[in-house]
Each structure stands twice: as C-alpha cells, then as structure tokens.
XYZ file of C-alpha atoms in Angstrom:
757
model
C 31.143 24.020 19.581
C 30.162 21.130 21.824
C 27.537 20.077 19.302
C 30.166 20.077 16.574
C 32.461 17.867 18.654
C 29.675 15.420 19.359
C 28.697 15.276 15.708
C 32.357 14.783 14.826
C 32.297 11.594 16.855
C 29.120 10.668 15.031
C 30.790 11.165 11.635
C 33.809 9.008 12.323
C 31.546 6.303 13.706
C 29.716 6.270 10.397
C 33.070 6.013 8.659
C 33.947 3.010 10.790
C 30.615 1.312 10.357
C 30.241 1.671 6.620
C 33.642 0.279 5.807
C 33.080 -2.958 7.682
C 31.598 -5.820 5.664
C 30.556 -7.946 8.617
C 27.789 -5.722 9.907
C 24.185 -5.762 8.750
C 23.851 -2.784 6.431
C 20.264 -1.852 7.261
C 21.247 -1.662 10.914
C 24.253 0.452 10.026
C 21.955 2.912 8.346
C 19.381 2.875 11.125
C 22.151 3.653 13.625
C 23.629 6.478 11.608
C 22.217 8.838 14.193
C 23.910 7.556 17.333
C 24.545 9.814 20.287
C 28.094 9.967 21.638
C 26.979 8.558 25.013
C 27.482 5.093 23.579
C 31.212 5.495 23.121
C 33.813 4.596 25.677
C 35.889 7.701 25.246
C 35.546 11.121 23.740
C 37.656 12.256 20.869
C 39.675 15.457 20.972
C 41.174 15.985 17.540
C 42.486 19.455 16.863
C 43.019 20.833 13.386
C 46.759 20.418 13.973
C 46.190 16.733 14.703
C 44.241 16.325 11.468
C 46.925 18.077 9.438
C 49.566 15.895 11.069
C 47.603 12.763 10.182
C 47.131 13.944 6.598
C 50.889 14.493 6.330
C 51.676 10.993 7.547
C 49.120 9.248 5.353
C 49.887 11.307 2.253
C 50.160 8.709 -0.487
C 53.437 10.113 -1.813
C 54.936 9.982 1.658
C 53.744 6.390 2.063
C 55.219 5.325 -1.279
C 58.515 7.019 -0.498
C 58.906 5.079 2.746
C 57.909 1.597 1.607
C 60.782 -0.768 2.403
C 61.804 -4.152 1.059
C 61.132 -5.922 4.348
C 57.664 -7.346 3.890
C 57.398 -8.901 7.323
C 57.893 -6.053 9.751
C 57.284 -7.272 13.291
C 54.681 -5.401 15.265
C 56.306 -3.088 17.810
C 54.661 -3.249 21.255
C 55.282 0.439 21.735
C 53.188 1.161 18.645
C 49.998 2.597 20.143
C 47.495 0.361 18.326
C 44.560 -1.353 20.114
C 45.045 -5.107 20.311
C 41.954 -5.892 18.257
C 43.320 -3.866 15.353
C 46.476 -5.905 14.781
C 46.661 -9.295 13.145
C 47.587 -12.521 14.846
C 50.458 -13.307 14.746
C 51.309 -9.669 15.269
C 53.291 -9.256 12.048
C 52.698 -6.740 9.259
C 52.999 -9.240 6.436
C 52.656 -7.981 2.846
C 52.586 -10.180 -0.245
C 55.690 -9.780 -2.467
C 53.697 -8.917 -5.592
C 51.781 -6.149 -3.778
C 55.012 -4.804 -2.292
C 56.846 -4.772 -5.629
C 53.948 -3.170 -7.480
C 53.645 -0.478 -4.834
C 57.348 0.326 -5.030
C 57.002 0.560 -8.807
C 54.510 3.384 -8.366
C 57.078 5.600 -6.636
C 59.737 4.814 -9.226
C 57.327 5.774 -11.990
C 56.307 8.867 -10.049
C 59.918 10.047 -9.905
C 60.081 9.499 -13.639
C 56.985 11.632 -14.146
C 54.920 8.869 -15.703
C 51.299 9.835 -16.222
C 49.706 6.716 -14.753
C 51.670 7.078 -11.496
C 50.683 10.728 -11.216
C 47.052 9.668 -11.609
C 47.366 7.167 -8.752
C 48.721 9.857 -6.465
C 46.172 12.375 -7.679
C 43.304 9.921 -7.082
C 44.187 9.414 -3.400
C 42.105 11.216 -0.768
C 43.424 14.483 0.652
C 42.201 16.888 3.331
C 39.409 19.137 2.158
C 38.578 22.687 3.087
C 36.465 22.668 6.203
C 38.616 20.692 8.649
C 37.247 22.852 11.438
C 33.799 21.663 10.352
C 35.036 18.102 10.832
C 35.014 16.967 7.210
C 36.749 13.662 7.823
C 35.943 11.593 4.759
C 38.649 12.168 2.172
C 37.488 9.862 -0.568
C 39.644 10.924 -3.450
C 38.656 10.102 -7.034
C 37.354 6.562 -7.453
C 36.929 6.661 -11.239
C 40.396 8.069 -11.821
C 41.922 5.359 -9.642
C 40.213 2.349 -11.210
C 40.948 3.748 -14.655
C 44.734 3.591 -14.107
C 46.661 1.116 -16.272
C 50.320 0.780 -15.219
C 52.806 0.550 -18.104
C 55.977 -0.187 -16.093
C 57.738 -3.553 -15.956
C 54.881 -4.598 -13.682
C 51.548 -4.677 -15.459
C 48.693 -3.862 -13.103
C 45.566 -1.758 -12.769
C 44.603 0.674 -10.072
C 42.465 -0.482 -7.159
C 40.561 1.861 -4.873
C 40.911 1.128 -1.151
C 39.293 2.931 1.738
C 41.345 2.949 4.933
C 40.279 4.036 8.398
C 43.125 5.855 10.106
C 43.393 6.320 13.857
C 45.511 8.591 16.013
C 46.004 7.941 19.699
C 43.141 6.577 21.765
C 39.797 6.557 19.980
C 36.198 5.897 21.022
C 35.024 2.355 20.306
C 32.226 1.804 17.847
C 29.483 -0.230 19.603
C 28.636 -2.167 16.440
C 32.036 -3.197 15.083
C 33.862 -3.006 18.428
C 36.677 -1.261 16.573
C 38.050 2.247 17.094
C 36.423 4.899 14.956
C 38.838 6.600 12.577
C 39.103 8.931 9.618
C 38.231 7.577 6.156
C 40.848 8.140 3.482
C 40.774 6.857 -0.086
C 43.957 5.202 -1.370
C 44.849 4.159 -4.920
C 47.034 1.050 -4.860
C 47.867 -1.826 -7.219
C 45.136 -4.362 -7.839
C 47.455 -7.069 -6.463
C 47.022 -5.693 -2.930
C 44.350 -7.338 -0.794
C 42.591 -5.750 2.173
C 45.161 -7.314 4.509
C 48.070 -6.265 2.309
C 46.824 -2.680 2.267
C 46.371 -2.512 6.009
C 49.725 -4.099 6.798
C 51.631 -2.122 4.172
C 50.361 1.159 5.562
C 50.882 0.163 9.191
C 54.395 -1.011 8.334
C 55.190 2.442 6.985
C 53.223 4.499 9.510
C 55.030 2.812 12.387
C 58.218 4.469 11.157
C 57.095 7.830 9.788
C 54.613 8.781 12.539
C 56.739 7.807 15.480
C 54.228 5.064 16.284
C 51.237 7.385 16.749
C 49.166 6.920 13.570
C 47.784 3.549 12.538
C 45.323 1.960 10.137
C 42.356 0.335 11.853
C 41.187 -1.525 8.773
C 41.277 -1.300 5.010
C 38.554 -2.202 2.545
C 39.451 -2.472 -1.123
C 36.700 -2.211 -3.704
C 36.449 -5.126 -6.100
C 33.931 -5.808 -8.815
C 32.463 -9.172 -9.716
C 33.557 -10.234 -13.184
C 30.885 -12.834 -13.895
C 27.573 -14.025 -12.509
C 27.752 -16.820 -9.978
C 25.327 -19.751 -10.041
C 23.032 -17.993 -7.554
C 22.672 -14.997 -9.848
C 22.192 -17.163 -12.941
C 19.331 -19.054 -11.300
C 17.645 -15.824 -10.257
C 18.054 -14.366 -13.741
C 16.434 -17.522 -15.129
C 13.512 -17.128 -12.706
C 13.107 -13.493 -13.720
C 13.168 -14.595 -17.355
C 10.367 -17.073 -16.699
C 8.265 -14.340 -15.097
C 8.897 -11.932 -17.982
C 8.006 -14.525 -20.628
C 4.895 -15.578 -18.700
C 3.780 -11.964 -18.317
C 4.357 -11.309 -22.025
C 2.360 -14.373 -23.086
C -0.411 -13.607 -20.585
C -0.671 -9.995 -21.728
C -0.782 -10.993 -25.380
C -3.449 -13.612 -24.619
C -5.434 -11.035 -22.670
C -5.276 -8.351 -25.359
C -5.745 -10.560 -28.404
C -8.142 -13.241 -27.178
C -10.015 -11.750 -24.225
C -10.075 -7.997 -24.762
C -9.940 -7.778 -28.577
C -13.175 -6.704 -30.258
C -14.877 -9.592 -32.016
C -14.018 -10.081 -35.651
C -17.597 -10.182 -36.831
C -19.099 -6.922 -37.998
C -21.214 -5.156 -35.427
C -24.866 -4.845 -36.351
C -27.312 -2.274 -35.082
C -29.710 -3.667 -32.510
C -33.265 -3.869 -33.673
C -35.461 -2.217 -31.180
C -39.107 -2.805 -30.711
C -40.646 0.132 -29.021
C -44.273 1.077 -29.515
C -44.290 -0.957 -32.695
C -41.464 1.118 -34.165
C -38.385 -0.283 -35.937
C -34.896 1.082 -36.227
C -33.175 1.419 -39.553
C -29.959 3.148 -40.520
C -29.532 4.743 -37.150
C -33.073 6.087 -36.969
C -36.323 4.853 -35.508
C -39.817 6.174 -35.014
C -38.987 9.206 -32.917
C -35.787 7.628 -31.569
C -32.213 8.435 -32.651
C -29.638 5.709 -32.234
C -25.951 6.636 -31.941
C -24.140 4.063 -34.060
C -20.758 5.139 -32.669
C -21.563 4.221 -29.080
C -19.754 1.093 -27.876
C -21.058 -0.762 -24.880
C -19.587 -3.814 -23.162
C -20.379 -7.187 -24.691
C -23.665 -8.445 -23.293
C -25.248 -11.823 -23.901
C -29.007 -11.260 -24.114
C -31.261 -14.126 -23.078
C -34.865 -14.047 -24.131
C -37.417 -15.139 -21.594
C -41.144 -14.844 -21.993
C -40.933 -12.461 -24.883
C -38.659 -10.047 -23.025
C -34.944 -9.549 -23.072
C -32.877 -9.582 -19.931
C -29.179 -9.738 -19.192
C -27.853 -13.113 -18.147
C -26.155 -11.949 -14.929
C -26.081 -9.135 -12.418
C -22.771 -8.021 -13.869
C -24.396 -7.725 -17.280
C -27.396 -5.976 -15.752
C -25.007 -3.247 -14.677
C -23.884 -2.822 -18.273
C -27.297 -3.443 -19.896
C -27.363 -1.580 -23.210
C -29.862 1.159 -23.691
C -31.974 1.713 -26.764
C -29.110 3.316 -28.586
C -26.712 0.423 -27.922
C -25.235 -2.177 -30.175
C -24.459 -5.804 -29.538
C -21.901 -8.242 -30.820
C -22.677 -10.969 -33.257
C -21.172 -13.676 -31.015
C -21.006 -14.469 -27.320
C -18.392 -13.020 -25.029
C -15.267 -15.194 -24.687
C -14.885 -16.850 -21.298
C -11.433 -18.308 -20.522
C -11.143 -21.715 -18.898
C -9.191 -22.563 -15.766
C -5.813 -22.526 -17.556
C -6.715 -19.252 -19.214
C -7.679 -17.736 -15.878
C -4.391 -18.894 -14.350
C -2.514 -17.325 -17.238
C -4.501 -14.099 -16.961
C -3.225 -13.739 -13.391
C 0.063 -12.610 -14.979
C -1.475 -10.197 -17.499
C 0.098 -6.754 -17.228
C -2.995 -5.256 -18.851
C -5.490 -6.732 -16.390
C -3.321 -6.301 -13.305
C -2.407 -2.755 -14.295
C -6.077 -1.909 -14.703
C -6.821 -3.314 -11.251
C -3.992 -1.374 -9.622
C -4.890 1.927 -11.290
C -8.634 1.561 -10.794
C -9.906 4.203 -8.366
C -13.304 2.648 -7.661
C -14.073 2.085 -3.979
C -16.906 -0.219 -3.034
C -19.636 0.457 -0.523
C -18.567 0.011 3.090
C -14.913 0.776 2.330
C -12.935 2.782 4.886
C -11.823 5.238 2.235
C -9.624 7.400 4.465
C -7.323 4.434 5.044
C -5.915 4.851 1.528
C -4.653 8.340 2.216
C -3.292 7.421 5.641
C -1.444 4.433 4.208
C 0.222 6.397 1.406
C 1.153 9.397 3.569
C 2.648 7.085 6.193
C 4.714 5.315 3.537
C 6.059 8.645 2.288
C 7.005 9.429 5.888
C 8.940 6.173 6.148
C 10.764 6.925 2.902
C 11.561 10.447 4.098
C 13.111 9.167 7.319
C 15.139 6.519 5.502
C 16.266 9.006 2.842
C 17.877 11.182 5.494
C 19.143 8.422 7.788
C 20.502 6.205 5.023
C 22.111 9.165 3.262
C 24.192 10.240 6.254
C 27.424 8.489 5.108
C 27.570 10.768 2.064
C 26.972 14.053 3.901
C 30.177 16.090 3.878
C 28.832 18.780 6.208
C 27.097 16.527 8.683
C 28.897 18.029 11.687
C 27.345 21.430 11.004
C 24.131 20.314 9.323
C 22.975 17.914 12.011
C 23.200 20.353 14.976
C 21.264 22.851 12.886
C 18.535 20.292 12.166
C 18.344 19.024 15.726
C 17.726 22.560 16.970
C 14.594 22.822 14.842
C 11.442 21.736 16.572
C 9.947 20.791 13.215
C 12.784 18.282 12.658
C 11.375 16.184 15.508
C 8.797 14.985 12.998
C 11.625 13.340 11.058
C 13.779 12.318 13.997
C 10.731 10.701 15.593
C 9.462 9.160 12.342
C 9.491 5.719 13.961
C 5.824 6.205 14.827
C 4.983 6.004 11.122
C 5.372 2.247 11.562
C 2.880 2.345 14.429
C 0.399 3.899 12.006
C 0.600 0.729 9.928
C 0.128 -1.434 13.021
C -3.006 0.551 13.876
C -4.351 0.246 10.327
C -3.642 -3.472 10.249
C -5.461 -4.158 13.522
C -8.430 -1.979 12.607
C -9.003 -3.415 9.133
C -8.518 -6.991 10.300
C -11.113 -6.689 13.038
C -13.632 -4.742 10.989
C -13.562 -7.204 8.094
C -13.312 -10.439 10.101
C -16.185 -9.540 12.425
C -18.370 -8.710 9.422
C -17.469 -12.086 7.933
C -18.205 -13.885 11.205
C -21.616 -12.246 11.354
C -22.315 -13.186 7.762
C -21.408 -16.812 8.447
C -23.048 -16.949 11.874
C -19.856 -17.146 13.905
C -18.039 -19.588 11.644
C -14.874 -18.978 9.678
C -12.587 -21.059 7.513
C -9.537 -20.767 9.741
C -7.260 -22.503 7.292
C -8.029 -19.859 4.677
C -7.776 -17.170 7.370
C -4.116 -18.004 7.866
C -3.301 -19.203 4.369
C -4.595 -16.034 2.725
C -2.420 -13.869 4.945
C 0.660 -15.989 4.358
C 0.062 -16.080 0.600
C -0.733 -12.372 0.465
C 2.604 -11.416 2.043
C 5.111 -14.173 1.388
C 5.544 -14.721 -2.394
C 6.300 -11.069 -3.251
C 8.396 -10.771 -0.086
C 10.529 -13.824 -0.865
C 10.819 -12.990 -4.568
C 11.977 -9.422 -3.925
C 14.427 -10.680 -1.311
C 15.734 -13.308 -3.728
C 16.353 -10.803 -6.518
C 17.899 -8.264 -4.140
C 20.316 -10.695 -2.480
C 21.467 -12.399 -5.677
C 21.706 -9.501 -8.123
C 22.377 -6.360 -6.087
C 26.179 -6.950 -5.948
C 26.332 -6.762 -9.764
C 24.422 -3.505 -10.159
C 26.891 -0.827 -9.127
C 30.320 0.331 -8.086
C 31.876 3.079 -6.032
C 34.160 3.896 -3.097
C 31.874 2.247 -0.540
C 30.276 -0.363 -2.796
C 30.317 -3.882 -1.342
C 31.198 -6.563 -3.863
C 29.338 -9.292 -1.947
C 26.211 -7.249 -1.434
C 24.765 -5.742 1.690
C 23.667 -8.934 3.433
C 25.891 -11.190 5.505
C 26.952 -14.250 3.497
C 24.049 -13.801 1.070
C 21.613 -14.733 3.867
C 22.510 -18.402 3.448
C 21.978 -19.130 7.144
C 19.188 -16.685 7.954
C 16.677 -16.548 5.070
C 14.416 -19.171 6.618
C 13.837 -16.937 9.648
C 12.228 -14.485 7.238
C 10.144 -17.229 5.655
C 8.783 -18.166 9.088
C 8.421 -14.520 10.166
C 10.540 -14.933 13.300
C 13.635 -12.919 12.353
C 12.793 -10.219 14.890
C 13.930 -12.600 17.635
C 17.467 -12.479 16.261
C 19.873 -9.581 16.826
C 19.404 -6.998 14.114
C 23.025 -7.440 12.991
C 22.282 -11.103 12.181
C 19.066 -10.515 10.276
C 18.526 -10.784 6.542
C 16.487 -8.134 4.726
C 16.385 -6.459 8.098
C 13.680 -3.881 7.383
C 11.244 -6.791 7.209
C 11.200 -6.895 11.020
C 7.859 -5.110 10.656
C 6.395 -8.023 8.683
C 7.494 -10.439 11.390
C 5.674 -8.404 14.036
C 2.565 -7.954 11.925
C 2.382 -11.670 11.134
C 2.848 -12.585 14.785
C 0.036 -10.225 15.748
C -2.136 -11.776 13.044
C -1.451 -15.309 14.273
C -2.684 -14.550 17.789
C -5.495 -12.209 16.686
C -8.304 -14.840 17.074
C -7.621 -14.741 20.826
C -8.905 -11.168 20.647
C -11.393 -11.367 17.780
C -13.517 -14.257 18.992
C -14.182 -12.831 22.473
C -15.057 -9.480 20.884
C -17.513 -11.169 18.535
C -19.254 -13.413 21.051
C -19.114 -11.281 24.187
C -18.434 -7.565 24.366
C -17.312 -7.592 27.995
C -15.026 -10.594 27.595
C -13.489 -9.139 24.458
C -12.875 -5.791 26.143
C -11.233 -7.463 29.126
C -8.944 -9.595 26.951
C -7.916 -6.572 24.874
C -7.264 -4.520 28.015
C -5.130 -7.316 29.472
C -2.992 -7.473 26.340
C -2.644 -3.698 26.311
C -1.660 -3.590 29.974
C 0.834 -6.392 29.454
C 2.616 -4.758 26.520
C 2.722 -1.391 28.325
C 4.230 -2.854 31.497
C 6.697 -5.027 29.573
C 7.887 -2.021 27.577
C 8.399 0.068 30.686
C 10.375 -2.673 32.424
C 12.595 -3.318 29.404
C 13.244 0.388 28.884
C 14.234 0.845 32.526
C 16.378 -2.294 32.638
C 18.464 -1.330 29.599
C 18.345 2.420 30.325
C 17.035 3.029 26.832
C 16.826 6.353 25.081
C 13.937 7.527 22.947
C 15.090 6.354 19.518
C 17.885 4.668 17.609
C 19.560 8.075 17.654
C 19.707 8.005 21.424
C 21.835 6.217 23.988
C 22.204 2.426 24.116
C 21.075 2.194 20.508
C 21.896 -1.508 20.130
C 19.788 -2.467 23.132
C 17.049 -0.125 21.965
C 16.860 -1.831 18.600
C 17.259 -5.443 19.673
C 15.247 -5.466 22.893
C 12.582 -2.849 22.231
C 12.213 -1.621 18.675
C 11.687 -4.943 16.886
C 10.037 -7.074 19.576
C 6.314 -7.875 19.324
C 5.650 -7.596 23.050
C 6.799 -3.967 23.009
C 5.138 -2.945 19.715
C 1.636 -4.366 20.100
C -0.003 -1.301 21.665
C -1.081 0.455 18.430
C -2.283 -2.860 16.989
C -4.537 -3.416 20.001
C -5.968 0.083 19.729
C -6.622 -0.610 16.060
C -8.379 -3.867 16.908
C -10.744 -2.171 19.331
C -11.416 0.661 16.881
C -12.318 -1.888 14.207
C -14.666 -3.553 16.709
C -16.414 -0.248 17.445
C -16.851 0.519 13.744
C -18.305 -2.954 13.246
C -20.790 -2.491 16.089
C -21.987 0.951 15.022
C -21.875 0.071 11.302
C -19.815 3.185 10.627
C -22.741 5.383 11.654
C -22.279 7.689 14.618
C -23.230 11.343 14.740
C -21.150 13.501 17.059
C -22.156 16.960 18.254
C -20.249 19.612 16.326
C -18.564 21.098 19.401
C -17.730 17.697 20.877
C -16.290 16.676 17.526
C -14.044 19.753 17.420
C -12.975 19.067 21.001
C -12.041 15.481 20.192
C -10.086 16.573 17.129
C -8.239 19.059 19.331
C -7.475 16.460 21.994
C -6.093 13.854 19.599
C -4.149 16.482 17.662
C -2.545 17.520 20.940
C -1.746 13.882 21.760
C -0.104 13.293 18.382
C 1.832 16.570 18.614
C 3.062 15.693 22.090
C 4.326 12.335 20.874
C 6.206 13.918 17.978
C 7.439 17.208 19.354
C 7.449 16.644 23.099
C 10.963 15.155 22.879
C 12.553 18.385 21.633
C 14.124 19.298 24.975
C 15.507 15.792 25.379
C 17.611 16.218 22.237
C 18.594 19.799 23.015
C 20.408 19.753 26.309
C 17.687 18.614 28.724
C 17.676 14.797 28.495
C 14.880 12.826 30.128
C 15.627 10.777 33.205
C 15.538 6.995 32.921
C 12.090 6.933 34.503
C 10.604 9.568 32.200
C 12.169 7.922 29.152
C 10.684 4.585 30.227
C 7.252 6.137 30.629
C 7.504 7.721 27.192
C 8.594 4.442 25.584
C 5.782 2.585 27.321
C 2.907 4.809 26.218
C 3.847 6.991 23.252
C 3.326 4.385 20.522
C -0.075 3.430 21.900
C -0.985 7.125 22.187
C 0.020 7.666 18.579
C -2.054 4.649 17.544
C -5.047 6.118 19.361
C -4.671 9.405 17.454
C -4.508 7.546 14.137
C -7.536 5.459 15.047
C -9.499 8.595 15.886
C -8.865 9.861 12.369
C -10.092 6.544 10.942
C -13.155 6.555 13.202
C -14.069 10.180 12.508
C -13.699 9.799 8.754
C -15.609 6.516 8.652
C -18.542 7.911 10.629
C -18.895 11.184 8.725
C -17.169 13.352 11.314
C -13.954 13.909 9.392
C -14.880 17.012 7.423
C -12.241 18.231 4.991
C -9.723 15.768 6.487
C -11.856 12.904 5.202
C -12.183 14.647 1.830
C -8.404 14.814 1.515
C -7.651 11.307 2.768
C -10.430 9.782 0.656
C -9.184 11.323 -2.575
C -9.431 8.718 -5.313
C -5.862 9.343 -6.384
C -4.693 7.695 -3.174
C -6.376 4.402 -4.093
C -3.773 3.088 -6.584
C -0.935 4.559 -4.508
C -2.287 2.724 -1.491
C -2.336 -0.546 -3.431
C 1.367 -0.087 -4.180
C 2.337 0.580 -0.573
C 3.327 -2.996 0.290
C 5.600 -3.285 -2.732
C 7.005 0.181 -2.010
C 7.759 -0.934 1.538
C 9.651 -3.961 0.259
C 11.662 -2.201 -2.424
C 12.337 1.351 -1.190
C 15.380 0.512 1.006
C 16.970 -1.182 -2.011
C 16.437 1.973 -4.094
C 17.894 4.214 -1.386
C 20.831 1.918 -0.649
C 21.727 1.740 -4.322
C 21.756 5.536 -4.482
C 23.894 5.791 -1.334
C 26.442 3.119 -2.203
C 27.018 4.271 -5.790
C 27.833 7.869 -4.862
C 31.427 8.622 -5.817
C 31.789 11.832 -3.799
C 30.486 13.360 -0.612
C 27.426 15.623 -0.832
C 26.939 19.013 0.781
C 23.486 18.742 2.302
C 20.939 21.457 2.930
C 17.152 21.638 2.922
C 16.958 21.731 -0.868
C 19.216 18.707 -1.271
C 17.137 16.736 1.238
C 13.941 17.607 -0.613
C 15.380 16.529 -3.964
C 16.751 13.290 -2.523
C 13.455 12.504 -0.822
C 11.301 13.207 -3.867
C 13.650 11.210 -6.066
C 13.592 8.255 -3.691
C 9.817 8.502 -3.355
C 9.190 8.584 -7.098
C 11.657 5.821 -7.928
C 10.389 3.653 -5.063
C 6.804 3.814 -6.287
C 7.871 3.294 -9.893
C 9.774 0.189 -8.807
C 6.801 -0.794 -6.640
C 4.557 -0.774 -9.705
C 6.925 -3.201 -11.442
C 7.131 -5.415 -8.349
C 3.371 -5.406 -7.985
C 2.775 -6.280 -11.642
C 5.405 -9.028 -11.622
C 5.119 -10.586 -8.173
C 2.282 -9.277 -6.001
C -0.754 -9.068 -8.296
C -0.128 -12.417 -10.064
C 0.020 -14.247 -6.735
C -3.251 -12.693 -5.605
C -4.800 -13.652 -8.930
C -3.598 -17.242 -8.643
C -5.141 -17.542 -5.200
C -8.497 -16.278 -6.450
C -8.502 -18.759 -9.320
C -7.349 -21.765 -7.301
C -9.523 -21.174 -4.251
C -12.306 -19.337 -6.055
C -12.055 -16.504 -3.557
C -14.836 -14.002 -3.893
C -17.002 -16.316 -6.003
C -20.481 -16.917 -4.688
C -21.580 -20.450 -4.179
C-alpha cells in the first residue's frame, strides 16, 4: 500500500510536469521516475476525496454555476498557494469566453446535440480510483469536432486542467503543486488564463474554497507554416532535389552498362583462339559479367591499370567493355556524395577490412537498443493508466534493474569512443612517424558530427509542432522558444554546462561530453605514444581526478543513484551531464585502445585464465546493474555508499565493456565474438549515430499524439519498444542517406581523405 501511495505522488507529478510548457520536455521525460523524497509534503488523498473532487469539477456542475460576474475577486480564505493565483489576484474572464460558456449550459438544457457532446467529451473518473488512476482525459477528438449552432458560433477546444485539493506536494521542476489532470471541453474563445480563472471562479463557490485549478493548458493547432518552417521546408526540398539528381546521374551515367555491344574477349592461350564461346579445350561463359576493367598492354602482356582493377581482373571466361570506364570529375564526385544508390550501398555493405575491431559493431548496436528501451519506458510514463500498480511490480523485479539502471549504456559509448580513437590515432602516428595533421584531426570530428546533428535539430525544432495533435500536444513544439537563445550552445558543444531545463535538443548532452573528451584527448594520446610510463601516469591522474570529483559532488548534493532517485535535479545538472564526472569509461577505453595498439591485437590467454577473467568482469558488470536492487526496495544506501557507487560504477562498467573488446580483438572472445562480429551488425552499427539523434523524436511523437491512456504490461512494453526500435532505425536510414553520408562524402572529395599521395 505504501508503494501505491508513493507511486500516486509520482503520477500526479507527471501530470503537473507534462502540462507545463515552460519546462524542457526531454528533462520532463528523464525525470518521469522521481522518488517522492523530493517533494515537500506527502499527499493523502482518499477515494472519498477523489470522488468529492470529481463532483466539484464535473463539467455540468461547472456550467450550471457560471455567473455573469467575470471579475470575481480572489478570496484570501480560498486555500490556494500564492504562486497559483494571478497578479493582481482577480479571476478575470474575457466576456466572449464567459458568454460562450454560458451558452453551452443553455443548449444543454435544451438537449442540443453539440452541447451534449461537449459534456460527454469532458474527463470523468475512471474505474480504478483505488489504483490511483488520476488522469481523466476525456475524448479529445469528440471535443475538437464540436461545432456550436447556437446564437454564438464557436468550435470546441480541448483544455487540460490540473486540479488541486488542500495542501499538495510541490513539483521540483515547475515549483507548482502537483494535481489531478482532467480534460475539459470549452469554447475555442477561452484562453489558458480564461479557463483557469473561469474554473477557479466557480470552484471557489461550489467547493467551499477547498478545490482549485493550479493551471490550465488548452490545445491549439497551428493553422499555417511560419517563416521558420517555410525556410526549413525549402532546405529539405533542396536536399531532396539534389539527392534525386545525384541518384539519377549515378544510375544513368556512372552505373549504367555501356551502350556499345559487349564482345567476347579473345584469349591467347597455348596458341588457341576463342570463337563463339568455345576455345581449344576452354569453355567461355558468355553470360558472366565482370566489372569494367581497362586493360593496358605492356611488353606483350596484359595487366590491369590499378590495384583496384587487379582485384577484379577478369579470368579467361570474362568479357570486357568496348569503351573505357567513366570517371566523374570533381563536380561529378561532389554530386555523387548525395547519391542514394551509392550511399545506400555503402551503408548496407557488410564488408569489414583487415584490422577492424569487428565486435564493436555488435556492442554499438546492442547498446543503442538498450538506450531506446530505456527511453521507451521512461518517455511513455505519462500515458500509463496503471502506473501506480505497474511500477511497484516492476521495481520489485531484480531483472528490471537492467532497465532502471540503463544509464550505463551511455558509458558503453564513451568506452567505445575512447578505445577506437586511441587505437586508430596511435596507428596513424606510427605510420607518420609521430606527426599528425592536427587541423584535420579536429575538423574531421567536427564535420563528422555537426552537419547531421544541426540539420536534424533544425528540422525537428521547426516542423515538429505541425506534425500532430492530441490532449497533451504542444502547439509550439517541445523546445523552449524554438531554441532561439540556446542553439549556439549545441553548435559549440557546451550545452552540458547549462541547466538541463534550459538546454535545446537536450539528449545531445552526450555529444557535448564526447566532443569535450575528444578536444583534450591529445593530452593523453601523445604521452602514450612517446612514453609508456608518462602516458600511464597522465591517464591515471585523469582517472583519479574524475573519481574524486564525482565522489565529492555526490556527497555534497546528497545524490541518489539515478534520475529516479532523490535530488533528481541536482543529479542531472551536477553529475549526469558533466564531463568531469563522466570521463571514467572514456579513460578506460583510451588505455584499452593503447594496449591493443601495442600488442597489435595479438595476445594469447591461457584457457582457464581467460574463463576466470570473463567471470570476473561478468561479476563486475552484474554488480553495477543489479547491485542496487536493495536500494530501490526498502534498504536505501547511505550518502557515503551512494557516493562511492556514483564515483566508481561507471568506470567499472567501462572496464567490463573494454574487456569484451579486448578479448574479442585478441581471439579470446569465443562465441561472444562470433555473435558480436556478425556481419548483420555492420550496417546497423553505421546507422547508430543517426538513430541516436532521431529516436527521441520518434518516441516523443508517439507519446504526445496518444489520445487516451494506455494500460501497460510486459507485452505492451515489448510492442512499444520494438515499434520504437524499428521506426527509429528506419528514420535513421533516411537521416543517414540525406544528411550524414553526403557530408562524409563531401569531406572525402574536398580533402581527398583516404587517397594515397
């Protein structure tokens, strides 16, 4: 019962958060799992209280008691927190809203169909009040479909109001009391302020000054595209046209078989000649088609003109074209960067070159699915009708700790990033005798990440408000003021030094950290390359510094173990998104990459030692994930233990991930390496960055367009997750073809990356 009460507080907090337009939406979703410790007071609603509230806020009762006085003065004895009322403290309602509202009741008494629909569309208590079902949304579609035919011509407008009763706990994000969400169907002439004041004006009388509206949010749709959206649509149009032209050019000019008729290749072998598919003892398959090869004669022999052509050198039963292979010029190569055919072939190609850390592909994709799983559940919480009973059931499962503690999936990416960077850069330094083009070192990283990042953010911010509708849909989008004042923080990768509520495209905090780690990485890479001892000392100093800093910060703010835990705002702003508390796994990855570079991915481990190491790191990873079970089930960690966990668990997880990379790269991975190195993971791995950028948009669209609450169980979670996963990767393919792959192609053409001198 105690768990149900605590989750009840959790539910009404979600109601409060999701109806407020001034709070960063990604942060709202990340804090959907907030423990009740963060609230100033506990809530003790009985079923009788809920029934009493439902009676007072019944739409018919409200309409019956609307009075002509549209400027009712706020009564000091009305038990409403001061930050809920307006200033001046007057419940002012516009005359047109007041008159239209009164017309509803008149029409209702006359039995008019449209008025009955407005009453029918309003939210009402559902079965399951004892299970704390406190979101009474009503019927959005029925409401907005109403067309009044009285003397006042108006349409229905859906408004969501948060209703409070007595003293309520304060939401730490909005600093407003947390109430019960109820859907209201009112005239379209009523604004948010009109709705709130009209209801408070009436509730002050009918509830004996005990029930009040905390805030009201009316759903409005945008009738036409603003200039921002028109510009973005024009940019998208340019990309589509360019991709169409490039693909046509690629297929027709570059890839199309030559128009001249193919002739059989005359073969001289032991004095024999080939005619009509036959030769002296040799059969030639006329149907075989080999790649176009330009044969150059030299000294009486034939040889391919390049190593690439050597690879595709035709055999005796090959045919050749009558003209040379077409080679596009610089403009053609630039255009081909946008070819859907070429870029699609690159993305879907499963070939892995020699020296590739093949297991990384599987780790990257599995980690991305883990991120999407966690976000699918956390983001979907506002639509869960049975959250008060479902969440205690989930939290009591030890296996659910793998989802509740899914934050470490991000640390997997930090470990991968550090390992790959070090392994590849040190190999390049050795190849170039300790020299590196540092401009290209930084430019390549910036160009690799930024264009697709900014383009996706641009499309999302400008067009998302026009894509949907629903009871909790936000007409101005999910970002504060269209990111007009904050987008440049993202461009410079410094947004993680702002409070999460002030960030734009807030899930990109990871990119900010990763870029910051990349910028300072030469401080670690150069010592490792030139002097093993110096490099080890520098890495150890960084690791010690981030561990100590994390412990101090966790103790100072009395942090919990996740955004679900106590002091969630401090956890997110001062620990979760800061580089000096998240660098541990990256450092472990850097040193792992250094070891792989030194041993050249060749290191034989005794069978029994190998099994022991696998057991040790499996135990470490399991402890990180599942060792917090007691903390969430009645035996919370002390501040000191929580600080120790926060200080070391991400680094420990990074070490476990790096062991998997090391073991697989050195031939000690066994069937684990076989699974992770599956070729099917290669194209999925290439899409991971785009999937990371786009998947929150996919999930948020699904959440905000839901018209009704959803009863959630294991099956529903699985379906939601698989749907979000599939749609995210489908969208990622589009993003990669349109934004990511073309930018990489342009860089290769302009800077001739990968071309030998």
